[in-house]
Amino acid sequence: MNYLHNIGAYFLMIKDMFRRPTKWSVMKTLILKDIDDLVIGSLGIVAFISFFVGGVVAIQTSLNINNPLIPKNLIGFATRQSVILEFAPTFISIIIAGKVGSFITSSIGTMRVTEQIDALEVMGINALNYLVFPKLMAMLLYPFVIAIAMFLGIFGGYVACVYGGYSTSEDFINGVQLDFIPFHIVYAFIKTLVFAFVLATIPSFYGFFMKGGALEVGKASTTAFVWCSVVIILLNYLLTSIMLG
Amino acid sequence: MIEVNNLHKSFGDLHVLKGISTKFLPGYTNLIIGQSGSGKTVFLKCLLGLIEPEEGTICFDGQTYSELTINERRDIRSKIGMVFQGGALFDSMSILENVMFPLRMFTKMNLSERQDRADEVLKRVNLPNAHHKKPSEASGGMQKRVAIARAIVNNPKYLFCDEPNSGLDPKTAIVIDNLIKEITDEYNITTVINSHDMNSVMEIGEKIVFLKDGVKEWEGSKETIFKTDNEAVTNFVYSSELFKKVKQMYLEERN
């Protein structure tokens, strides 16, 4: 019953977020700050993980090809497909749910605990629009993060393969270009945009409506991460079935 | 003027406010006092529109809040200044930015006009040199003064304070009380203070509403509170040794 209540409250929050918009001059500053906090601030960890996981995917693929009849360019092909279709959009989103999601929940939750949200509401400001909408706008740039993750993942695979002696540079590049379907990129970016919406709104929901003190802020951050991950995995299945199935 | 009629509020089975009616006049420091759990905070939150009462009306200068449209409510709220118990200053902003915030949101002032006005009110609350500090770098007393500066920067008609001197030493508490009183007189605003501090009552209690178990048990002024026969009020007023001593001295002097 509580789940149903939360789902209803979540969609009402989404609706309320668009009511009584904040002045554009203020909103612009908030969006730029959130782009810095949520998007630019995530680039380092995304780049690091993408590069090394891309490398591991390439190494694992090459180690599992024992048959001499299987061409070596399969390594590049498998790395590209894994990175573009699943690793960059989905795996990175789960990591971002931990980093960005807990940041959003704890920052909004702390504002709730210290009555800063009440202060906004007393002034007649729509606190949901002021706090959540800029985060949603900032996360519209999330596909750029994923594009970087895709590039670095494949590049990591190339470096690991070529410099680790698993295949030649030519084979890997041939593999990366083999049977390339541009729609896969569209599919990945559509998924990414949907995940961006989830990553901005679910943690905001748990932060905004939390009750209690500092301990509850921590609990809300954990709950937000768990639900973000669950929703991302479910939506990933749903979108893959609809778009590629 | 703020007029409250027959205000009721429950949370589940718990009936917190049981038909409170009173008036808060402009130019007066109105105090809501009572023990913890008497319904003071819920009453204040109802006045602020943060909690919707189940029954009863709240009128701001003749306008019944519950009958107003969202935009009309927003207009009323833009005339409210609020000092929260913990200050509720925005952590991400400096003290100057906190004070300029209502001006940025609700006026068409440019940056230099906003800074001039914020300077003016920060001087008024005796904080002329703390502009660029973050709230976390300010002491409790400074945070309260910044909260007052933010509350009055946009010339509010109504000022609400939730336990403005809680957590402060007695001397700073008196400074904050007097500052609120001076501002009330200076701007002729309707000030409503939620407190359980008898020192505040003695300093600035021009009108006092005493709540007990969600009911308005008594109302009067600081002059009449010590003469009342209401048992709940006298129990509250003379709960501290200091006030018991004061009463004893008063009686001895009278005899």
Short mmCIF file of C-alpha atoms in Angstrom, two decimals:
data_model
loop_
_atom_site.label_atom_id
_atom_site.label_comp_id
_atom_site.label_asym_id
_atom_site.label_seq_id
_atom_site.Cartn_x
_atom_site.Cartn_y
_atom_site.Cartn_z
CA MET A 1 0.00 0.00 0.00
CA ASN A 2 2.89 2.28 0.89
CA TYR A 3 4.46 1.62 -2.53
CA LEU A 4 1.26 2.70 -4.29
CA HIS A 5 1.13 5.85 -2.16
CA ASN A 6 4.75 6.64 -3.05
CA ILE A 7 4.15 6.08 -6.76
CA GLY A 8 1.16 8.44 -6.66
CA ALA A 9 3.09 11.04 -4.66
CA TYR A 10 6.00 10.77 -7.13
CA PHE A 11 3.80 11.57 -10.14
CA LEU A 12 2.11 14.43 -8.26
CA MET A 13 5.59 15.78 -7.51
CA ILE A 14 6.43 15.67 -11.23
CA LYS A 15 3.24 17.63 -12.00
CA ASP A 16 3.87 20.19 -9.24
CA MET A 17 7.45 20.66 -10.39
CA PHE A 18 6.20 22.48 -13.49
CA ARG A 19 3.81 24.81 -11.62
CA ARG A 20 4.62 28.42 -10.65
CA PRO A 21 8.02 28.59 -12.37
CA THR A 22 10.91 30.45 -10.77
CA LYS A 23 12.18 33.64 -12.44
CA TRP A 24 14.37 32.75 -15.43
CA SER A 25 17.29 34.89 -14.20
CA VAL A 26 17.39 32.80 -11.00
CA MET A 27 16.62 29.50 -12.71
CA LYS A 28 19.48 30.00 -15.20
CA THR A 29 21.99 30.24 -12.34
CA LEU A 30 20.53 27.17 -10.64
CA ILE A 31 20.70 25.12 -13.85
CA LEU A 32 24.34 26.11 -14.46
CA LYS A 33 25.24 25.21 -10.87
CA ASP A 34 23.53 21.83 -11.20
CA ILE A 35 25.26 21.16 -14.53
CA ASP A 36 28.54 21.72 -12.69
CA ASP A 37 27.57 19.55 -9.69
CA LEU A 38 25.78 16.71 -11.47
CA VAL A 39 27.27 16.48 -14.98
CA ILE A 40 30.76 18.02 -14.98
CA GLY A 41 31.40 16.63 -11.49
CA SER A 42 30.68 13.09 -12.72
CA LEU A 43 33.01 13.14 -15.72
CA GLY A 44 36.11 12.00 -13.80
CA ILE A 45 34.64 8.83 -12.33
CA VAL A 46 32.77 8.02 -15.57
CA ALA A 47 35.97 8.41 -17.62
CA PHE A 48 37.99 6.26 -15.21
CA ILE A 49 35.45 3.43 -15.03
CA SER A 50 34.65 3.47 -18.75
CA PHE A 51 38.28 3.25 -19.82
CA PHE A 52 39.12 0.30 -17.59
CA VAL A 53 35.87 -1.63 -18.00
CA GLY A 54 36.20 -1.23 -21.79
CA GLY A 55 39.68 -2.72 -21.46
CA VAL A 56 38.43 -5.63 -19.35
CA VAL A 57 35.63 -6.40 -21.84
CA ALA A 58 38.17 -6.56 -24.67
CA ILE A 59 40.58 -8.77 -22.69
CA GLN A 60 37.80 -11.13 -21.52
CA THR A 61 36.49 -11.46 -25.09
CA SER A 62 39.92 -12.24 -26.51
CA LEU A 63 40.64 -14.80 -23.77
CA ASN A 64 37.41 -16.62 -24.57
CA ILE A 65 38.14 -16.96 -28.26
CA ASN A 66 40.05 -20.21 -28.56
CA ASN A 67 38.81 -21.26 -31.97
CA PRO A 68 41.26 -20.18 -34.72
CA LEU A 69 38.32 -19.95 -37.15
CA ILE A 70 36.86 -17.01 -35.25
CA PRO A 71 38.38 -13.82 -36.59
CA LYS A 72 40.27 -11.54 -34.22
CA ASN A 73 38.17 -8.55 -35.23
CA LEU A 74 35.39 -10.07 -33.10
CA ILE A 75 37.13 -8.52 -30.08
CA GLY A 76 36.54 -4.99 -31.38
CA PHE A 77 33.03 -5.90 -32.45
CA ALA A 78 32.10 -7.39 -29.05
CA THR A 79 33.66 -4.46 -27.18
CA ARG A 80 31.72 -1.93 -29.28
CA GLN A 81 28.41 -3.76 -28.88
CA SER A 82 28.83 -4.28 -25.12
CA VAL A 83 29.89 -0.71 -24.48
CA ILE A 84 27.35 1.07 -26.70
CA LEU A 85 24.31 -1.10 -25.99
CA GLU A 86 24.62 -1.82 -22.29
CA PHE A 87 27.74 -0.77 -20.47
CA ALA A 88 27.66 3.00 -21.19
CA PRO A 89 23.93 3.70 -20.89
CA THR A 90 22.92 1.20 -18.18
CA PHE A 91 25.99 0.31 -16.11
CA ILE A 92 27.17 3.94 -15.93
CA SER A 93 23.63 5.02 -14.97
CA ILE A 94 23.70 2.65 -12.00
CA ILE A 95 27.02 4.18 -10.93
CA ILE A 96 25.61 7.69 -11.41
CA ALA A 97 22.59 6.66 -9.30
CA GLY A 98 25.07 6.11 -6.47
CA LYS A 99 27.04 9.30 -7.02
CA VAL A 100 24.53 11.87 -8.28
CA GLY A 101 21.46 10.21 -6.69
CA SER A 102 22.88 10.23 -3.17
CA PHE A 103 24.13 13.81 -3.67
CA ILE A 104 20.65 14.99 -4.72
CA THR A 105 18.84 13.14 -1.92
CA SER A 106 21.22 14.24 0.79
CA SER A 107 21.36 17.89 -0.32
CA ILE A 108 17.56 18.23 -0.64
CA GLY A 109 17.01 16.09 2.48
CA THR A 110 19.33 18.30 4.52
CA MET A 111 17.41 21.34 3.29
CA ARG A 112 14.21 19.65 4.51
CA VAL A 113 15.68 18.81 7.92
CA THR A 114 17.06 22.33 8.45
CA GLU A 115 13.74 23.94 7.39
CA GLN A 116 15.29 25.57 4.30
CA ILE A 117 12.48 24.09 2.17
CA ASP A 118 9.91 25.52 4.61
CA ALA A 119 11.67 28.89 4.27
CA LEU A 120 11.25 28.73 0.47
CA GLU A 121 7.58 27.77 0.77
CA VAL A 122 6.82 30.50 3.32
CA MET A 123 8.25 33.02 0.86
CA GLY A 124 5.75 31.77 -1.73
CA ILE A 125 8.34 29.99 -3.86
CA ASN A 126 7.44 26.65 -5.44
CA ALA A 127 10.22 24.67 -3.74
CA LEU A 128 9.80 21.73 -6.15
CA ASN A 129 10.31 23.97 -9.16
CA TYR A 130 13.20 25.77 -7.46
CA LEU A 131 15.02 22.61 -6.37
CA VAL A 132 14.09 19.75 -8.71
CA PHE A 133 13.46 21.40 -12.10
CA PRO A 134 17.06 22.71 -12.48
CA LYS A 135 18.36 19.21 -11.74
CA LEU A 136 16.14 17.77 -14.44
CA MET A 137 17.34 20.41 -16.92
CA ALA A 138 20.98 19.78 -15.97
CA MET A 139 20.52 16.04 -16.51
CA LEU A 140 19.43 16.70 -20.09
CA LEU A 141 23.19 16.93 -20.71
CA TYR A 142 23.62 13.40 -19.35
CA PRO A 143 23.75 11.86 -22.88
CA PHE A 144 27.01 13.80 -23.40
CA VAL A 145 28.47 11.99 -20.39
CA ILE A 146 27.35 8.69 -21.89
CA ALA A 147 28.84 9.63 -25.28
CA ILE A 148 32.17 10.19 -23.52
CA ALA A 149 31.73 6.85 -21.70
CA MET A 150 31.13 5.12 -25.06
CA PHE A 151 34.22 6.64 -26.64
CA LEU A 152 36.47 5.94 -23.65
CA GLY A 153 35.10 2.40 -23.21
CA ILE A 154 35.97 1.48 -26.79
CA PHE A 155 39.28 3.35 -26.54
CA GLY A 156 40.09 1.46 -23.33
CA GLY A 157 39.35 -1.79 -25.17
CA TYR A 158 41.64 -0.74 -28.02
CA VAL A 159 44.53 0.16 -25.67
CA ALA A 160 44.16 -3.07 -23.65
CA CYS A 161 43.95 -5.20 -26.79
CA VAL A 162 46.67 -3.65 -28.87
CA TYR A 163 49.19 -2.92 -26.09
CA GLY A 164 48.36 -6.17 -24.28
CA GLY A 165 49.07 -8.13 -27.45
CA TYR A 166 45.59 -9.65 -27.80
CA SER A 167 44.98 -8.37 -31.35
CA THR A 168 46.39 -5.93 -33.85
CA SER A 169 45.24 -2.35 -34.15
CA GLU A 170 43.80 -3.08 -37.61
CA ASP A 171 41.77 -6.07 -36.42
CA PHE A 172 40.32 -4.13 -33.53
CA ILE A 173 39.36 -1.12 -35.66
CA ASN A 174 37.86 -3.43 -38.31
CA GLY A 175 35.81 -5.07 -35.57
CA VAL A 176 34.60 -1.75 -34.22
CA GLN A 177 33.38 -0.80 -37.74
CA LEU A 178 31.89 -4.22 -38.52
CA ASP A 179 28.10 -4.34 -39.08
CA PHE A 180 27.61 -1.00 -37.42
CA ILE A 181 23.91 -0.14 -36.99
CA PRO A 182 23.41 3.61 -36.33
CA PHE A 183 20.03 2.89 -34.65
CA HIS A 184 21.93 1.30 -31.76
CA ILE A 185 23.32 4.76 -30.92
CA VAL A 186 19.80 6.24 -31.09
CA TYR A 187 18.53 3.41 -28.87
CA ALA A 188 21.34 4.02 -26.35
CA PHE A 189 20.66 7.76 -26.20
CA ILE A 190 16.90 7.32 -25.82
CA LYS A 191 17.59 4.97 -22.91
CA THR A 192 20.03 7.50 -21.48
CA LEU A 193 17.47 10.33 -21.59
CA VAL A 194 14.89 8.17 -19.82
CA PHE A 195 17.48 7.21 -17.19
CA ALA A 196 18.44 10.89 -16.79
CA PHE A 197 14.82 11.66 -15.89
CA VAL A 198 14.85 8.84 -13.33
CA LEU A 199 18.22 9.95 -11.92
CA ALA A 200 17.02 13.53 -11.40
CA THR A 201 13.55 12.85 -10.04
CA ILE A 202 13.63 9.72 -7.84
CA PRO A 203 16.44 10.98 -5.55
CA SER A 204 14.72 14.39 -5.42
CA PHE A 205 11.48 12.67 -4.37
CA TYR A 206 13.17 10.82 -1.51
CA GLY A 207 14.99 13.97 -0.38
CA PHE A 208 12.03 16.33 -0.66
CA PHE A 209 9.51 14.19 1.19
CA MET A 210 11.80 12.77 3.85
CA LYS A 211 10.91 13.17 7.52
CA GLY A 212 13.18 13.06 10.54
CA GLY A 213 16.78 14.06 11.13
CA ALA A 214 20.34 13.40 9.98
CA LEU A 215 19.99 9.61 10.28
CA GLU A 216 16.95 9.64 7.99
CA VAL A 217 18.89 11.67 5.40
CA GLY A 218 21.35 8.77 5.15
CA LYS A 219 18.53 6.23 4.96
CA ALA A 220 16.75 8.27 2.29
CA SER A 221 19.96 8.38 0.19
CA THR A 222 20.27 4.60 0.37
CA THR A 223 16.59 4.09 -0.49
CA ALA A 224 16.89 6.51 -3.40
CA PHE A 225 19.88 4.59 -4.78
CA VAL A 226 18.10 1.24 -4.46
CA TRP A 227 14.94 2.49 -6.20
CA CYS A 228 16.88 4.30 -8.91
CA SER A 229 18.74 1.07 -9.68
CA VAL A 230 15.54 -1.02 -9.68
CA VAL A 231 13.70 1.42 -11.94
CA ILE A 232 16.67 1.73 -14.32
CA ILE A 233 16.98 -2.07 -14.65
CA LEU A 234 13.23 -2.46 -15.24
CA LEU A 235 13.08 0.38 -17.75
CA ASN A 236 16.17 -1.01 -19.48
CA TYR A 237 14.36 -4.32 -19.99
CA LEU A 238 11.20 -2.58 -21.14
CA LEU A 239 12.92 -0.21 -23.58
CA THR A 240 15.12 -2.98 -24.99
CA SER A 241 12.05 -5.18 -25.57
CA ILE A 242 10.21 -2.33 -27.31
CA MET A 243 13.06 -0.91 -29.39
CA LEU A 244 15.19 -3.94 -30.24
CA GLY A 245 12.86 -6.85 -29.55
CA MET B 1 -4.05 42.32 11.38
CA ILE B 2 -4.27 38.53 11.51
CA GLU B 3 -7.53 37.08 12.72
CA VAL B 4 -7.91 33.40 13.59
CA ASN B 5 -11.33 31.82 14.05
CA ASN B 6 -12.06 28.36 15.46
CA LEU B 7 -8.91 26.66 14.15
CA HIS B 8 -8.82 22.86 14.28
CA LYS B 9 -6.06 20.50 13.21
CA SER B 10 -5.60 16.76 13.77
CA PHE B 11 -2.92 14.27 12.81
CA GLY B 12 -4.65 10.90 12.68
CA ASP B 13 -6.30 10.40 16.06
CA LEU B 14 -4.31 13.19 17.65
CA HIS B 15 -6.38 16.39 17.87
CA VAL B 16 -3.62 19.03 18.12
CA LEU B 17 -5.51 22.32 17.74
CA LYS B 18 -8.97 22.44 19.28
CA GLY B 19 -10.79 25.53 18.09
CA ILE B 20 -8.33 28.37 18.60
CA SER B 21 -9.60 31.92 17.99
CA THR B 22 -7.56 35.09 18.47
CA LYS B 23 -6.38 38.32 16.85
CA PHE B 24 -2.83 39.55 16.23
CA LEU B 25 -2.67 43.31 15.88
CA PRO B 26 -0.22 45.33 13.73
CA GLY B 27 2.59 47.16 15.51
CA TYR B 28 2.43 44.67 18.38
CA THR B 29 4.73 41.84 19.35
CA ASN B 30 2.30 38.96 19.80
CA LEU B 31 3.62 35.93 21.64
CA ILE B 32 2.26 32.40 21.49
CA ILE B 33 3.48 30.60 24.59
CA GLY B 34 2.89 27.22 26.15
CA GLN B 35 4.63 24.02 27.15
CA SER B 36 6.26 21.71 24.63
CA GLY B 37 3.53 19.71 22.87
CA SER B 38 0.86 22.35 23.47
CA GLY B 39 0.41 22.92 19.71
CA LYS B 40 2.42 26.15 19.31
CA THR B 41 4.43 25.02 16.30
CA VAL B 42 1.41 23.49 14.53
CA PHE B 43 -0.51 26.72 15.17
CA LEU B 44 2.35 28.80 13.73
CA LYS B 45 2.64 26.49 10.70
CA CYS B 46 -1.12 26.85 10.11
CA LEU B 47 -0.72 30.64 10.20
CA LEU B 48 2.14 30.38 7.69
CA GLY B 49 0.12 28.15 5.37
CA LEU B 50 2.59 25.26 5.75
CA ILE B 51 -0.15 23.11 7.31
CA GLU B 52 -3.73 23.21 6.08
CA PRO B 53 -6.20 23.34 9.03
CA GLU B 54 -9.27 21.07 8.89
CA GLU B 55 -11.64 23.66 10.20
CA GLY B 56 -11.60 27.37 10.93
CA THR B 57 -10.30 30.44 9.13
CA ILE B 58 -7.20 32.61 9.10
CA CYS B 59 -7.68 36.16 7.77
CA PHE B 60 -4.82 38.44 6.75
CA ASP B 61 -6.19 41.99 6.79
CA GLY B 62 -9.68 40.73 6.01
CA GLN B 63 -8.63 38.21 3.32
CA THR B 64 -9.54 34.64 4.30
CA TYR B 65 -6.47 32.58 3.38
CA SER B 66 -8.33 29.35 2.57
CA GLU B 67 -10.58 31.16 0.07
CA LEU B 68 -7.72 32.71 -1.90
CA THR B 69 -6.40 31.53 -5.27
CA ILE B 70 -2.83 30.23 -5.54
CA ASN B 71 -1.62 33.59 -6.89
CA GLU B 72 -3.41 35.54 -4.15
CA ARG B 73 -1.86 33.22 -1.55
CA ARG B 74 1.52 33.83 -3.16
CA ASP B 75 0.97 37.59 -2.80
CA ILE B 76 0.24 37.18 0.90
CA ARG B 77 3.25 34.95 1.38
CA SER B 78 5.53 37.48 -0.30
CA LYS B 79 4.48 39.90 2.50
CA ILE B 80 5.50 37.41 5.20
CA GLY B 81 8.91 37.38 6.83
CA MET B 82 9.79 34.28 8.82
CA VAL B 83 12.57 33.62 11.30
CA PHE B 84 12.91 29.87 11.77
CA GLN B 85 14.12 28.27 14.99
CA GLY B 86 17.39 27.14 13.40
CA GLY B 87 17.68 30.15 11.12
CA ALA B 88 17.02 28.07 7.96
CA LEU B 89 19.67 30.02 6.09
CA PHE B 90 20.64 28.63 2.68
CA ASP B 91 23.96 26.82 3.18
CA SER B 92 25.09 27.27 -0.40
CA MET B 93 24.85 31.08 -0.21
CA SER B 94 26.88 33.69 1.66
CA ILE B 95 25.21 35.83 4.33
CA LEU B 96 24.82 38.69 1.84
CA GLU B 97 23.27 36.36 -0.78
CA ASN B 98 20.88 34.96 1.85
CA VAL B 99 19.66 38.46 2.69
CA MET B 100 19.41 39.46 -0.98
CA PHE B 101 17.48 36.28 -1.86
CA PRO B 102 13.90 37.58 -1.32
CA LEU B 103 14.77 40.74 -3.28
CA ARG B 104 16.12 38.65 -6.14
CA MET B 105 13.00 36.50 -6.18
CA PHE B 106 10.30 39.13 -5.75
CA THR B 107 11.61 42.51 -6.91
CA LYS B 108 13.01 43.97 -10.10
CA MET B 109 15.97 45.55 -8.28
CA ASN B 110 19.34 45.25 -10.01
CA LEU B 111 22.37 43.79 -8.23
CA SER B 112 23.69 47.06 -6.82
CA GLU B 113 20.23 48.08 -5.51
CA ARG B 114 19.87 44.66 -3.90
CA GLN B 115 23.30 44.96 -2.31
CA ASP B 116 22.50 48.44 -0.97
CA ARG B 117 19.25 47.24 0.60
CA ALA B 118 20.93 44.14 2.06
CA ASP B 119 23.73 46.35 3.47
CA GLU B 120 21.12 48.55 5.07
CA VAL B 121 19.30 45.72 6.84
CA LEU B 122 22.52 43.95 7.85
CA LYS B 123 23.61 47.20 9.52
CA ARG B 124 20.16 47.39 11.12
CA VAL B 125 20.68 44.00 12.75
CA ASN B 126 24.22 45.00 13.78
CA LEU B 127 26.03 42.78 11.30
CA PRO B 128 27.90 45.27 9.11
CA ASN B 129 30.98 43.14 8.42
CA ALA B 130 29.81 39.58 7.85
CA HIS B 131 28.65 39.79 4.23
CA HIS B 132 30.88 37.16 2.70
CA LYS B 133 30.79 34.57 5.45
CA LYS B 134 28.87 31.34 4.90
CA PRO B 135 26.10 30.58 7.43
CA SER B 136 28.17 27.67 8.79
CA GLU B 137 30.93 30.16 9.70
CA ALA B 138 28.55 32.35 11.73
CA SER B 139 27.68 31.92 15.42
CA GLY B 140 24.14 31.08 16.57
CA GLY B 141 23.39 34.71 17.41
CA MET B 142 24.72 35.89 14.05
CA GLN B 143 22.63 33.31 12.22
CA LYS B 144 19.51 34.53 14.03
CA ARG B 145 20.33 38.13 13.06
CA VAL B 146 20.87 37.13 9.44
CA ALA B 147 17.54 35.30 9.53
CA ILE B 148 15.88 38.46 10.86
CA ALA B 149 17.62 40.56 8.19
CA ARG B 150 16.39 38.16 5.48
CA ALA B 151 12.88 38.25 6.94
CA ILE B 152 12.62 42.05 6.92
CA VAL B 153 14.60 42.89 3.78
CA ASN B 154 11.51 42.98 1.56
CA ASN B 155 9.50 45.15 3.99
CA PRO B 156 7.06 42.46 5.16
CA LYS B 157 3.67 43.23 6.66
CA TYR B 158 3.79 40.18 8.89
CA LEU B 159 6.79 38.80 10.78
CA PHE B 160 6.70 35.30 12.26
CA CYS B 161 9.41 33.98 14.57
CA ASP B 162 9.68 30.40 15.79
CA GLU B 163 11.56 30.43 19.09
CA PRO B 164 13.95 33.15 17.91
CA ASN B 165 16.20 33.00 20.96
CA SER B 166 16.40 29.24 21.51
CA GLY B 167 19.98 28.02 21.89
CA LEU B 168 21.30 31.50 22.64
CA ASP B 169 22.91 32.78 25.83
CA PRO B 170 20.61 35.02 27.94
CA LYS B 171 22.36 38.24 26.91
CA THR B 172 22.21 37.52 23.16
CA ALA B 173 18.63 36.30 23.58
CA ILE B 174 17.64 39.69 25.01
CA VAL B 175 19.44 41.47 22.15
CA ILE B 176 17.47 39.39 19.61
CA ASP B 177 14.17 39.98 21.47
CA ASN B 178 14.75 43.72 21.57
CA LEU B 179 15.76 43.76 17.92
CA ILE B 180 12.47 42.09 16.96
CA LYS B 181 10.54 44.56 19.12
CA GLU B 182 12.34 47.56 17.57
CA ILE B 183 11.73 46.28 14.05
CA THR B 184 8.04 45.70 14.84
CA ASP B 185 7.67 49.31 16.03
CA GLU B 186 9.81 50.75 13.24
CA TYR B 187 8.00 49.05 10.35
CA ASN B 188 4.59 48.81 12.09
CA ILE B 189 4.31 45.12 11.22
CA THR B 190 2.26 42.34 12.79
CA THR B 191 4.78 40.18 14.63
CA VAL B 192 3.89 36.73 15.93
CA ILE B 193 6.49 34.96 18.05
CA ASN B 194 6.37 31.35 19.13
CA SER B 195 8.21 30.98 22.43
CA HIS B 196 8.39 29.20 25.73
CA ASP B 197 10.93 31.60 27.15
CA MET B 198 9.59 33.67 30.04
CA ASN B 199 12.39 36.22 29.58
CA SER B 200 10.95 36.99 26.11
CA VAL B 201 7.52 37.35 27.65
CA MET B 202 8.91 39.86 30.15
CA GLU B 203 10.89 41.76 27.51
CA ILE B 204 8.53 42.06 24.58
CA GLY B 205 5.19 40.36 25.31
CA GLU B 206 2.68 43.05 24.35
CA LYS B 207 0.05 40.45 23.59
CA ILE B 208 0.36 36.90 24.86
CA VAL B 209 -1.67 33.86 23.84
CA PHE B 210 -1.21 30.88 26.15
CA LEU B 211 -1.91 27.45 24.65
CA LYS B 212 -2.46 24.27 26.61
CA ASP B 213 -3.23 20.94 24.94
CA GLY B 214 -4.28 22.68 21.74
CA VAL B 215 -6.70 25.06 23.45
CA LYS B 216 -6.28 28.81 23.99
CA GLU B 217 -6.21 28.78 27.76
CA TRP B 218 -5.57 32.45 28.35
CA GLU B 219 -4.64 35.69 26.58
CA GLY B 220 -3.38 39.00 27.87
CA SER B 221 -0.20 41.05 28.16
CA LYS B 222 3.05 40.89 30.11
CA GLU B 223 1.49 43.21 32.68
CA THR B 224 -1.49 40.91 33.29
CA ILE B 225 0.19 37.50 33.06
CA PHE B 226 1.61 37.80 36.59
CA LYS B 227 -1.75 38.74 38.05
CA THR B 228 -3.87 36.02 36.49
CA ASP B 229 -5.52 33.32 38.59
CA ASN B 230 -5.47 30.81 35.74
CA GLU B 231 -3.75 27.80 37.25
CA ALA B 232 -2.23 26.51 33.98
CA VAL B 233 -0.70 29.93 33.29
CA THR B 234 0.70 30.36 36.80
CA ASN B 235 2.13 26.82 36.72
CA PHE B 236 3.87 27.67 33.45
CA VAL B 237 5.04 31.14 34.49
CA TYR B 238 6.35 30.11 37.89
CA SER B 239 7.90 26.82 36.81
CA SER B 240 11.43 28.24 37.17
CA GLU B 241 13.06 28.98 40.51
CA LEU B 242 13.90 32.49 39.32
CA PHE B 243 10.30 33.44 38.72
CA LYS B 244 9.16 31.76 41.95
CA LYS B 245 11.66 34.01 43.73
CA VAL B 246 10.43 37.08 41.83
CA LYS B 247 6.84 36.30 42.80
CA GLN B 248 7.84 35.81 46.43
CA MET B 249 9.66 39.17 46.46
CA TYR B 250 6.68 40.83 44.80
CA LEU B 251 4.29 39.45 47.43
CA GLU B 252 6.63 40.43 50.27
CA GLU B 253 6.94 43.93 48.86
CA ARG B 254 3.16 44.22 48.53
CA ASN B 255 2.57 43.06 52.08
#
